[in-house]
Tab-separated table of C-alpha atoms and ligand atoms in Angstrom:
chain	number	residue	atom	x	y	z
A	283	UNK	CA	0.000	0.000	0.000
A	284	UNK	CA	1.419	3.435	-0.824
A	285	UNK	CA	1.186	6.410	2.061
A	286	UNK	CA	-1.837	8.493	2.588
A	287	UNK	CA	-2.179	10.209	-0.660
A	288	UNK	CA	-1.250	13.924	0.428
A	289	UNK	CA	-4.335	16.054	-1.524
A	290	UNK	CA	-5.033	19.203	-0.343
A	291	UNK	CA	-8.373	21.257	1.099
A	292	UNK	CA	-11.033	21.563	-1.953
A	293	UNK	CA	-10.647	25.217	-2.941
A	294	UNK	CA	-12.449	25.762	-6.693
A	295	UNK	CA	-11.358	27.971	-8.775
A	296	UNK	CA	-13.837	31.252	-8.967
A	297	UNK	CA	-16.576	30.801	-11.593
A	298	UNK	CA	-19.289	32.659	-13.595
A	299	UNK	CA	-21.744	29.503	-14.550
A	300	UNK	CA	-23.539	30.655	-18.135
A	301	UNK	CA	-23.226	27.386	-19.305
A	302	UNK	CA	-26.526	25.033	-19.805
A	303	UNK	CA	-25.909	24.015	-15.972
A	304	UNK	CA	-24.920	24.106	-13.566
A	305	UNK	CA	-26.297	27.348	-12.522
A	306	UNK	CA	-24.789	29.800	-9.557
A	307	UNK	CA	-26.451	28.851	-6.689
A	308	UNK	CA	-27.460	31.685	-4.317
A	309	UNK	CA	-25.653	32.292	-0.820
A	310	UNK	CA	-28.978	31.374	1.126
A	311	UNK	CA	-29.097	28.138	-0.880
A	312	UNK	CA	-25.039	27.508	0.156
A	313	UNK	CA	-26.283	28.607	4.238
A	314	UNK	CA	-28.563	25.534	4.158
A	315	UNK	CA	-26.386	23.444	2.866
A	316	UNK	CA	-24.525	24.347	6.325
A	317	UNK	CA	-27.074	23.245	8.565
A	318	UNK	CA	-26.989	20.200	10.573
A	319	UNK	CA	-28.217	17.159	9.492
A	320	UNK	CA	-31.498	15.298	10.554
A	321	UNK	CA	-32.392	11.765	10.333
A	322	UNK	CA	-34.813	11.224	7.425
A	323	UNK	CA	-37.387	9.867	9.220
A	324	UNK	CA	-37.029	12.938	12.367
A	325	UNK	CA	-40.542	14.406	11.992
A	326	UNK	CA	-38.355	18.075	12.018
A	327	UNK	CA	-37.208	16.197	8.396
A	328	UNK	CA	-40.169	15.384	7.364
A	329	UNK	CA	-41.956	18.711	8.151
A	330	UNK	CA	-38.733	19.724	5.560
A	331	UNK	CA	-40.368	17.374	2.918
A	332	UNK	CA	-44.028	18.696	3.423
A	333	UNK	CA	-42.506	22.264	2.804
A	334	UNK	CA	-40.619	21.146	-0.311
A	335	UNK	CA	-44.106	19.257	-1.786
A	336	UNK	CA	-46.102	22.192	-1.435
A	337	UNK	CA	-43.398	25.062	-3.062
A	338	UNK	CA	-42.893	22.237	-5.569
A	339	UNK	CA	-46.519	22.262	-6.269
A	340	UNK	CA	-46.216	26.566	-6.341
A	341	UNK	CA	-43.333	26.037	-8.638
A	342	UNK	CA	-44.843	23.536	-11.250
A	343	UNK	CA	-48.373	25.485	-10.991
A	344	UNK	CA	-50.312	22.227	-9.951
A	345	UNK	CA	-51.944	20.965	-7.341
A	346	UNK	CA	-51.222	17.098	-8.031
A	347	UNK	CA	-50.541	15.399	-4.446
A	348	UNK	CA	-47.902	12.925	-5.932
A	349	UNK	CA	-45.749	16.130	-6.361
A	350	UNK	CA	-41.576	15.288	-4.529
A	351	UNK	CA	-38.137	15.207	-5.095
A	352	UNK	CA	-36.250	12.288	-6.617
A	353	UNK	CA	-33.111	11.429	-4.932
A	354	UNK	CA	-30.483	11.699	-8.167
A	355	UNK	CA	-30.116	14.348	-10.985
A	356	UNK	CA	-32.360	14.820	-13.346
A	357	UNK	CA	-32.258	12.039	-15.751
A	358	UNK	CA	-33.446	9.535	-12.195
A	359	UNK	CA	-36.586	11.705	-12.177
A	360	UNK	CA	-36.458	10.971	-16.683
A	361	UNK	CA	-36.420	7.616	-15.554
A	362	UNK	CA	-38.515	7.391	-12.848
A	363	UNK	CA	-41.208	9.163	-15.046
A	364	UNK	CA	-40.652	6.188	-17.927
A	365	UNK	CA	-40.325	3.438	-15.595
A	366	UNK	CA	-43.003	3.847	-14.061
A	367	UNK	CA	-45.741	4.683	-16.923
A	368	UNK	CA	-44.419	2.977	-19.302
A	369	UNK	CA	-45.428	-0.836	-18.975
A	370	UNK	CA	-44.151	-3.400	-21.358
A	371	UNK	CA	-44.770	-3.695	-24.662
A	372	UNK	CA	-46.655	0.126	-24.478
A	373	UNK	CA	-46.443	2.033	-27.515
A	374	UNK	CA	-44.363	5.491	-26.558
A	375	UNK	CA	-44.540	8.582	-28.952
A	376	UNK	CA	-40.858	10.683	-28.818
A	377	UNK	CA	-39.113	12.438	-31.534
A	378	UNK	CA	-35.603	10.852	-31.905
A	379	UNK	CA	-33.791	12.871	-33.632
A	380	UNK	CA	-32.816	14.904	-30.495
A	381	UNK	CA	-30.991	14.613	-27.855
A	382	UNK	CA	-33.612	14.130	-25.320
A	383	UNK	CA	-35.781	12.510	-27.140
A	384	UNK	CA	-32.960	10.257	-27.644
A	385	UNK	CA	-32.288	9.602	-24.198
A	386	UNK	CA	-35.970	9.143	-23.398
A	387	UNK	CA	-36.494	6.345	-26.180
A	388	UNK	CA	-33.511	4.695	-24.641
A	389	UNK	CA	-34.990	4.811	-21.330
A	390	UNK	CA	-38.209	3.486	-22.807
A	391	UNK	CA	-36.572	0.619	-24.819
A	392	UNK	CA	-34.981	-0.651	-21.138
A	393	UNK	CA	-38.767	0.230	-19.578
A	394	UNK	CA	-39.658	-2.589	-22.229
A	395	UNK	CA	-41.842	0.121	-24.210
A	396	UNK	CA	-41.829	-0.119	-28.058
A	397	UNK	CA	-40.963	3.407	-29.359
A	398	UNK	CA	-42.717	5.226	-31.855
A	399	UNK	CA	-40.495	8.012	-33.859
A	400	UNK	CA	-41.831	11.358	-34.655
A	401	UNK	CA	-40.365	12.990	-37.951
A	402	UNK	CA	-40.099	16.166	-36.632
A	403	UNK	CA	-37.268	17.751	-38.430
A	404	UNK	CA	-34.347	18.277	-36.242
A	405	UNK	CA	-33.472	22.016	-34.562
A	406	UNK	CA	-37.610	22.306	-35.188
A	407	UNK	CA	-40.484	22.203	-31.977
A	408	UNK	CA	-43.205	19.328	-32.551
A	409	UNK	CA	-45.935	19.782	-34.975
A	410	UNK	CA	-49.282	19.046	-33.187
A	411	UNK	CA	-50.851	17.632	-36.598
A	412	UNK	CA	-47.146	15.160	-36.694
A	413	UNK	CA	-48.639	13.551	-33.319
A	414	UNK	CA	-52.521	13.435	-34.622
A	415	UNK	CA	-51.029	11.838	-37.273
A	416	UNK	CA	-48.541	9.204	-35.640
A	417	UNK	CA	-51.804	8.718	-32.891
A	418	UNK	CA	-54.040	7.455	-35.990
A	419	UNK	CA	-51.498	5.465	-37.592
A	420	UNK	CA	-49.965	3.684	-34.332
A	421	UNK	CA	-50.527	2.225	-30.800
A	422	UNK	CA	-49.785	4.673	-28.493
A	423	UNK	CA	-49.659	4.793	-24.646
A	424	UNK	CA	-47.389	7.144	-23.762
A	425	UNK	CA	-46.040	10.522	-25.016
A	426	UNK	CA	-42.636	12.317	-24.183
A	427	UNK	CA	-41.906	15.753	-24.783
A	428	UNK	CA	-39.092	18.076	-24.182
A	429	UNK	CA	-40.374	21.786	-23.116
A	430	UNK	CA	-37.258	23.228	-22.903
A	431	UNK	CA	-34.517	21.865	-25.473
A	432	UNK	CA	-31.290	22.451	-23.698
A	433	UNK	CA	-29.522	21.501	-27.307
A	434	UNK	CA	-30.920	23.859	-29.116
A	435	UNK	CA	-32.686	26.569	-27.433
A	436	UNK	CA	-36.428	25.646	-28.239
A	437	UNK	CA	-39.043	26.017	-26.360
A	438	UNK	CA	-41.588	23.651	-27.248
A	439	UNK	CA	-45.254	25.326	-27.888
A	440	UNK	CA	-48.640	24.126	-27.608
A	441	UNK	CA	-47.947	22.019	-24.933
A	442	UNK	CA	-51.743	21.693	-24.022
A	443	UNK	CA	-52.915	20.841	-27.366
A	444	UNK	CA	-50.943	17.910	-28.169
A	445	UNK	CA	-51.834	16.917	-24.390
A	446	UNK	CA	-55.528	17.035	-25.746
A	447	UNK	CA	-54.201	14.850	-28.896
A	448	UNK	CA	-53.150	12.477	-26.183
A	449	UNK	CA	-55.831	12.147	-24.040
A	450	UNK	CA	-58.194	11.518	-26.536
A	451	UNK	CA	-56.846	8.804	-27.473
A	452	UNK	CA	-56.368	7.728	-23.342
A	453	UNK	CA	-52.423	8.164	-23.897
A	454	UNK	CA	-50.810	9.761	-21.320
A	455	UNK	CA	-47.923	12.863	-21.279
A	456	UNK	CA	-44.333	12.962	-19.923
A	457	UNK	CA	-43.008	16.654	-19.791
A	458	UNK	CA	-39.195	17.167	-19.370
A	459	UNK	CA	-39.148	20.270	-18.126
A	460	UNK	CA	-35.690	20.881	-16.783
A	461	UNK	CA	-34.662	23.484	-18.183
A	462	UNK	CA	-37.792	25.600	-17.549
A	463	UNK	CA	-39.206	25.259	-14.484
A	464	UNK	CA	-38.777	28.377	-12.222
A	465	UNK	CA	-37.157	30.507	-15.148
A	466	UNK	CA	-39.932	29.687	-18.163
A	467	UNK	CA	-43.310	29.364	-17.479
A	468	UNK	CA	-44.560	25.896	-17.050
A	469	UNK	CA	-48.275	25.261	-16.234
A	470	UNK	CA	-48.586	21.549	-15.117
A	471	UNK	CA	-52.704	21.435	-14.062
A	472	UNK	CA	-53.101	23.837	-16.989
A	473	UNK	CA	-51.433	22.318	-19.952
A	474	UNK	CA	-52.976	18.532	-18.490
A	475	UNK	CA	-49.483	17.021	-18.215
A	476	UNK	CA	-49.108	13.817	-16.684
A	477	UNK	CA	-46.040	13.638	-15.380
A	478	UNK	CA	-43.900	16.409	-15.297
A	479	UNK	CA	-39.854	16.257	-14.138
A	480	UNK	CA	-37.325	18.752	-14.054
A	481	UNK	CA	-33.986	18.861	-12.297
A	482	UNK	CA	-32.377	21.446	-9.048
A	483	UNK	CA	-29.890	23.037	-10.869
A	484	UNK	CA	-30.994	25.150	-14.106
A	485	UNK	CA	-33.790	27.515	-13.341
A	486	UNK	CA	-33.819	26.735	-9.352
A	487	UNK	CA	-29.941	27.190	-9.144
A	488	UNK	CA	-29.787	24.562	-6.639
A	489	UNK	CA	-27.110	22.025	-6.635
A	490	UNK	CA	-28.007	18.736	-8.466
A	491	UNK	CA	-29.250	15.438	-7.319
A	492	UNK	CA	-33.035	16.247	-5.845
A	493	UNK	CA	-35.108	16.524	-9.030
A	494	UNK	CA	-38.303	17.874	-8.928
A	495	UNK	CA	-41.385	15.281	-10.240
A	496	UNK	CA	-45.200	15.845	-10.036
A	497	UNK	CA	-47.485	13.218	-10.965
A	498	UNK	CA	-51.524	13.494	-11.687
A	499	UNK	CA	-53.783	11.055	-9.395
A	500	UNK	CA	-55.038	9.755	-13.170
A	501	UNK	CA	-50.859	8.572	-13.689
A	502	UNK	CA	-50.600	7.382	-10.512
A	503	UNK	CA	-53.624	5.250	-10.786
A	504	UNK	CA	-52.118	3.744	-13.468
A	505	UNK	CA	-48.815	3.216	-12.145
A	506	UNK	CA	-50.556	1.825	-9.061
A	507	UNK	CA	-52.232	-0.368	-11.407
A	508	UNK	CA	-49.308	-1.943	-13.376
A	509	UNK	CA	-49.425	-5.548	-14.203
A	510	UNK	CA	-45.884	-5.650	-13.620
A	511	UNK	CA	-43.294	-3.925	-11.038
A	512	UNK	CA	-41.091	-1.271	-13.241
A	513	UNK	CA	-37.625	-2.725	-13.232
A	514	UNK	CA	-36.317	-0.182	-11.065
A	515	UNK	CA	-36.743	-0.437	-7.144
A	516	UNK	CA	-34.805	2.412	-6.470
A	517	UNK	CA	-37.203	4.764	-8.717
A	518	UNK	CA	-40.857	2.936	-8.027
A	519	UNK	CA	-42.524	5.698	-7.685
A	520	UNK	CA	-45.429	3.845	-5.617
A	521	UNK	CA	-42.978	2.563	-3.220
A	522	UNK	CA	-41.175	6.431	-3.227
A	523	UNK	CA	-44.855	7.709	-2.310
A	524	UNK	CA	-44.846	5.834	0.730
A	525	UNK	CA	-42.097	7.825	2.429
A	526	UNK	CA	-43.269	11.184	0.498
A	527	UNK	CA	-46.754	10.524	1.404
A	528	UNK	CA	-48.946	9.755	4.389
A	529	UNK	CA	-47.016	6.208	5.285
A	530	UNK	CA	-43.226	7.397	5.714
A	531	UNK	CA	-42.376	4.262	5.207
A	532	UNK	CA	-38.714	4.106	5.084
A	533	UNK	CA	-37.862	3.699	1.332
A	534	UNK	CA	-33.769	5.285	1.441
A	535	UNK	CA	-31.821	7.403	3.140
A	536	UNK	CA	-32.808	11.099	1.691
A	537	UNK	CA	-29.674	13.392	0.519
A	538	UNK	CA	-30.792	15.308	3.261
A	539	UNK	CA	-28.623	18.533	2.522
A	540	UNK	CA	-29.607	18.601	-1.004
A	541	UNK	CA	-32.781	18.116	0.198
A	542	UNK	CA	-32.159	21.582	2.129
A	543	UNK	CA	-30.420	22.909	-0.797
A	544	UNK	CA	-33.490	22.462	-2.931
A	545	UNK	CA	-36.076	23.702	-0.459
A	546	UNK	CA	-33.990	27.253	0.146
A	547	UNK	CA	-33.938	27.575	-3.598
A	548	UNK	CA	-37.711	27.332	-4.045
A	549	UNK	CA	-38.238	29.687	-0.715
A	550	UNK	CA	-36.282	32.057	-2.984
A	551	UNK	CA	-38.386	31.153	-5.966
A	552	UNK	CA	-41.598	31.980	-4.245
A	553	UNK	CA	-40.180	35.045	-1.979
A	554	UNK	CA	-39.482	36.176	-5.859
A	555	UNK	CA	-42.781	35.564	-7.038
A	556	UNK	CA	-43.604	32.640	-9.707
A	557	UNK	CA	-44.156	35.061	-12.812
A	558	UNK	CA	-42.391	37.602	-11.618
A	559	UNK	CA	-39.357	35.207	-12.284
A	560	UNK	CA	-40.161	34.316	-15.287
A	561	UNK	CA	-40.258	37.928	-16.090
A	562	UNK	CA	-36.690	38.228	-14.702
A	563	UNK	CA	-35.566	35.892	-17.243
A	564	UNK	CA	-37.379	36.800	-20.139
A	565	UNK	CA	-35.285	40.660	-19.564
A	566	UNK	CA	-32.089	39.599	-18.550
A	567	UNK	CA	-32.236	36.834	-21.512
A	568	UNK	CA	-33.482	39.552	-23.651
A	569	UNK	CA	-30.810	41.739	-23.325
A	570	UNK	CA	-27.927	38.743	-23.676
A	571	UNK	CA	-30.074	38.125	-26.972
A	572	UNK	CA	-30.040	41.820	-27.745
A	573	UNK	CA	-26.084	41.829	-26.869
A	574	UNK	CA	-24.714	38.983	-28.882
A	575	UNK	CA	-27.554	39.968	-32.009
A	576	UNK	CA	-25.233	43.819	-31.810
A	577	UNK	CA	-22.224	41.469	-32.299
A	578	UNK	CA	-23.812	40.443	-35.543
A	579	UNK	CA	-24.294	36.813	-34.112
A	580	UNK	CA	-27.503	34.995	-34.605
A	581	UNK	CA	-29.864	32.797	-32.182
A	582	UNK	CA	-30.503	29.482	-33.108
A	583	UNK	CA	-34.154	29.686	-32.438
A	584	UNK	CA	-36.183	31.825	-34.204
A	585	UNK	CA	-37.632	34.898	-31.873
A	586	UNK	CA	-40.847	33.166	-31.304
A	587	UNK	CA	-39.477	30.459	-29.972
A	588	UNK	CA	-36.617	31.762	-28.389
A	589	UNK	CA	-35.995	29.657	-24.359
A	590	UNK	CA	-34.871	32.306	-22.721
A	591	UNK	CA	-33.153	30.042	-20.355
A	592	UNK	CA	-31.042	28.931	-23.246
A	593	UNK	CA	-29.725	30.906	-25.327
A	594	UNK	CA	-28.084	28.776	-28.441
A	595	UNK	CA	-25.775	31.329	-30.385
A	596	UNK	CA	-24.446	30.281	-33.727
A	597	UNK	CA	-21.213	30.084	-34.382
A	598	UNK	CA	-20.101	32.810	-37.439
A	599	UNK	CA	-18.090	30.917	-40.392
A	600	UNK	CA	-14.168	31.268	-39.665
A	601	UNK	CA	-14.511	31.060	-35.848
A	602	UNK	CA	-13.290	28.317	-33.580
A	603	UNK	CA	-16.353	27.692	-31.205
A	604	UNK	CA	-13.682	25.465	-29.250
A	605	UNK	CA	-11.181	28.766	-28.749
A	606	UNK	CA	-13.777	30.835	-27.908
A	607	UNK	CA	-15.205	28.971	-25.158
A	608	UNK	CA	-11.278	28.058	-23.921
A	609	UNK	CA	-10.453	31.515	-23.977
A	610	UNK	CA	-13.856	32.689	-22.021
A	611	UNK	CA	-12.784	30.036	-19.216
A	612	UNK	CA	-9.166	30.702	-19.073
A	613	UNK	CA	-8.953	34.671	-19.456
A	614	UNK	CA	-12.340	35.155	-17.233
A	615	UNK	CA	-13.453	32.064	-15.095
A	616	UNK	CA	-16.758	31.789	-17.415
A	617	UNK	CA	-18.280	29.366	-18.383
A	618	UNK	CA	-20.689	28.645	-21.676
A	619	UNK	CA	-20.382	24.945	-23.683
A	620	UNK	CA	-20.312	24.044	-27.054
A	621	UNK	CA	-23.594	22.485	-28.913
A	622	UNK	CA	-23.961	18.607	-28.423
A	623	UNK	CA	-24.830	16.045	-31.269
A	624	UNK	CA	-25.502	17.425	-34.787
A	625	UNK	CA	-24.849	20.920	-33.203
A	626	UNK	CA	-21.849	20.432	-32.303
A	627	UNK	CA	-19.408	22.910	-33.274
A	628	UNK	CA	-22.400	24.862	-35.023
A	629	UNK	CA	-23.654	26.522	-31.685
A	630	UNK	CA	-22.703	28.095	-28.484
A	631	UNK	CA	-24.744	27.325	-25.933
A	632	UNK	CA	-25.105	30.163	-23.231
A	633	UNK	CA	-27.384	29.915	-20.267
A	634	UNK	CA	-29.215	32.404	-18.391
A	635	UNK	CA	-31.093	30.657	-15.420
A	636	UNK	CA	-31.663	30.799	-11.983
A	637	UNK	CA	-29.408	32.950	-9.644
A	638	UNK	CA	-27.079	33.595	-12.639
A	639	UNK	CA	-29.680	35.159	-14.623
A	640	UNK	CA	-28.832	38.845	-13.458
A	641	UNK	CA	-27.857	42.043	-15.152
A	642	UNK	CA	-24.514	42.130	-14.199
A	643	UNK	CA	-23.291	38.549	-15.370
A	644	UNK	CA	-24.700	39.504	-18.412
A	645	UNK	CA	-22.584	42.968	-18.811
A	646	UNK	CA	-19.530	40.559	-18.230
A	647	UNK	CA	-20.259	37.774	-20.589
A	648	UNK	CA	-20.825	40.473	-23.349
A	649	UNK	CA	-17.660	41.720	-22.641
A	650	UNK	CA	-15.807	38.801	-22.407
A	651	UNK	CA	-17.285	37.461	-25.439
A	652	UNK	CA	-16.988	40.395	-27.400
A	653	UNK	CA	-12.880	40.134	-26.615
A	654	UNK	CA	-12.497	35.619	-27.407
A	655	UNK	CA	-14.369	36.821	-30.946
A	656	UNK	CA	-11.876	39.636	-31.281
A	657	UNK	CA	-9.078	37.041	-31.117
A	658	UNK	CA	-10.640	34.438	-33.136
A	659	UNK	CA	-10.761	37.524	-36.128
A	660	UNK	CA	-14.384	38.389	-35.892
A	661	UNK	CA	-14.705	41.963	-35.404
A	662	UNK	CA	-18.385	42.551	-33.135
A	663	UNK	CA	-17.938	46.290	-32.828
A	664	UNK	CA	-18.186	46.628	-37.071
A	665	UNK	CA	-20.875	44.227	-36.439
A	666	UNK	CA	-22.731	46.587	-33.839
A	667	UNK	CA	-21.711	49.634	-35.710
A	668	UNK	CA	-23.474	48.031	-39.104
A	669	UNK	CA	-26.452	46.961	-37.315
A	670	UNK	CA	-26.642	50.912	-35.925
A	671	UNK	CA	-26.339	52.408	-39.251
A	672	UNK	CA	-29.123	49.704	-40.912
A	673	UNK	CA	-31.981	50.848	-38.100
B	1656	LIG	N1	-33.409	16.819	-19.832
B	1656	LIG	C1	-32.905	17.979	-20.277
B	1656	LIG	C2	-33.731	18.836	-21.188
B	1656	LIG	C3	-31.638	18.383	-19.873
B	1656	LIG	O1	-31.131	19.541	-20.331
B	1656	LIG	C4	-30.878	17.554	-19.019
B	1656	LIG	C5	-29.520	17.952	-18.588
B	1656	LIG	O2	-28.956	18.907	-19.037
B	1656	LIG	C6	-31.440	16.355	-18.584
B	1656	LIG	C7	-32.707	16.022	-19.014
B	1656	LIG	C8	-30.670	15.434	-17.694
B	1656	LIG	O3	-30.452	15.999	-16.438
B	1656	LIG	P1	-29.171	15.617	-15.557
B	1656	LIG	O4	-27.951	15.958	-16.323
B	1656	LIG	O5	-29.384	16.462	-14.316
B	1656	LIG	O6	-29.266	14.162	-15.256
């Protein structure tokens, strides 16, 4: 055996998080995360859990009981949401030409679901008359959509009427919504969703692994009614209601400072004020959009469709996306990421969300921005001073 390996006290290097998460987290959040810890079955713990339920249920605009945190990031509470709807041999409706969709099929496939491809066209939102269309050509159980497309910075409309397409044909909806709720609006009772998921640290700048999941009493009754147990113990979401619900039957031992984590984070959330968040993030967003479209740079998603949470920059011909987002790290401690699958190396991706979604990070990844481009060759001041002249 060698000696103790001599590594020394954790001290990370000072960060501004624009990237497509992690998100800043706020010093209140980082106080409860210093707080002693309970057992997670102390009633003082579980009076925690109550809290967290009901400014979940503020946060996701529902009032569905089944409404908790999943202990792991937010692909668990993906996976819980699959693995527990989806029974074998169900038909599930996803687009799979996208990352999530992707990742959601693949979950499916392993939930023993047989997956049904959408065509939507890639870096587009899903066509309601694509799913009325797959709904009378197919069998169809299940549905899975992305709100908030942390590849390419698309917000996914008319979530309520392809929820009607759905239910009329007794389907049910999945909506992964992580990169939206608490910084886009999301309406869970209102759009009809099913299930809906998201994860702590986007929008809620919390850290990760406690990821928000709310469930409708018409899901659960389903998954309460499954022929078989979903392969997953660790994610059955009936046996994960007995310790979230009335029962507190011990199920696993909670990450109970995450657990904290994630409950200062929504106090903050509703202290703020639901839409007055989302209003936050719309302006701040707005002006990065306004910033880097003076540059002469161009959004990925078209205005109407913009995520304001994401904002997915394209990358002008002759620049190296990789350089840029090297010399943003090295030269200022800020961070943004490159686009992912068939993006890759065609987008930035820059995120606005949560705690870092204010003015003055903003105002510095302009700046900084504005110098990387200089040194890759791209001028943004000509750019500005064009788009002056043209108005
Ligand atoms: N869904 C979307 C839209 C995401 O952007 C992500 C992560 O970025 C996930 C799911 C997976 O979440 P996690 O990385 O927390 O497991």
């Amino acid at each position: 055996m060698d000696d103790a390996p001599d590594i020394g006290e954790l001290t990370p290097p000072d960060r501004t998080l624009m990237g497509p998460g992690p998100s800043e987290v706020h010093p209140r959040v980082l106080r409860a995360m210093n707080t002693p810890l309970l057992g997670h079955l102390d009633p003082a713990y579980l009076e925690v859990m109550d809290e967290v339920q009901e400014l979940l249920r503020y946060t996701f605009r529902t009032d569905n009981e089944w409404t908790l945190a999943v202990s792991g990031t937010g692909s668990s509470a993906m996976e819980a949401s699959i693995g527990n709807l989806v029974e074998p041999g169900e038909g599930v409706l996803l687009r799979t030409n996208g990352y999530w969709g992707d990742r959601m099929a693949a979950m499916a496939e392993r939930a023993g679901g047989d997956v049904v491809s959408l065509p939507t066209a890639a870096n587009e939102p899903i066509d309601v008359a694509e799913v009325e269309r797959a709904f009378a050509e197919e069998e169809i159980d299940v549905v899975g959509i992305c709100h908030a497309a942390t590849t390419t910075g698309i917000r996914q409309p008319a979530m309520a009427d392809i929820v009607d397409v759905a239910h009329d044909h007794d389907a049910y909806v999945i909506a992964d919504c992580v990169t939206s709720l608490g910084g886009v609006p999301v309406h869970v009772d209102e759009w009809g969703v099913d299930v809906a998921y998201s994860a702590a640290q986007k929008c809620l700048s919390a850290p990760p692994g406690a990821s928000p999941i709310t469930v409708s009493d018409r899901a659960m009754e389903k998954i309460r009614g499954r022929e078989t147990e979903p392969r997953s113990w660790y994610l059955d979401l009936s046996l994960l209601a007995q310790y979230w619900g009335e029962e507190r039957a011990y199920h696993h031992t909670a990450p109970i400072t995450t657990v904290y984590a994630l409950r200062e984070a929504l106090r903050l959330a509703a202290e703020e004020g639901i839409e007055a968040r989302w209003e936050r993030h719309r302006e701040v967003a707005g002006e990065l959009k306004a910033g880097v479209e003076a540059m002469g740079l161009e959004m990925n998603a078209p205005d109407d469709l913009w995520l304001p949470s994401l904002n997915a920059v394209r990358v002008p011909d002759g620049v190296d996306d990789g350089a840029v987002i090297s010399h943003l790290l090295e030269a200022y401690g800020l961070e943004i990421a490159s686009g992912l699958g068939g993006l890759s190396g065609e987008i930035w991706r820059i995120g606005c969300m949560g705690y870092s979604a204010r003015r003055k990070n903003v105002e510095y990844l302009l700046a900084a921005l504005a110098d990387a481009l200089r040194k890759e060759g791209y001028d943004p001041d000509g750019q500005a001073a064009a788009a002056a002249s043209d108005d």
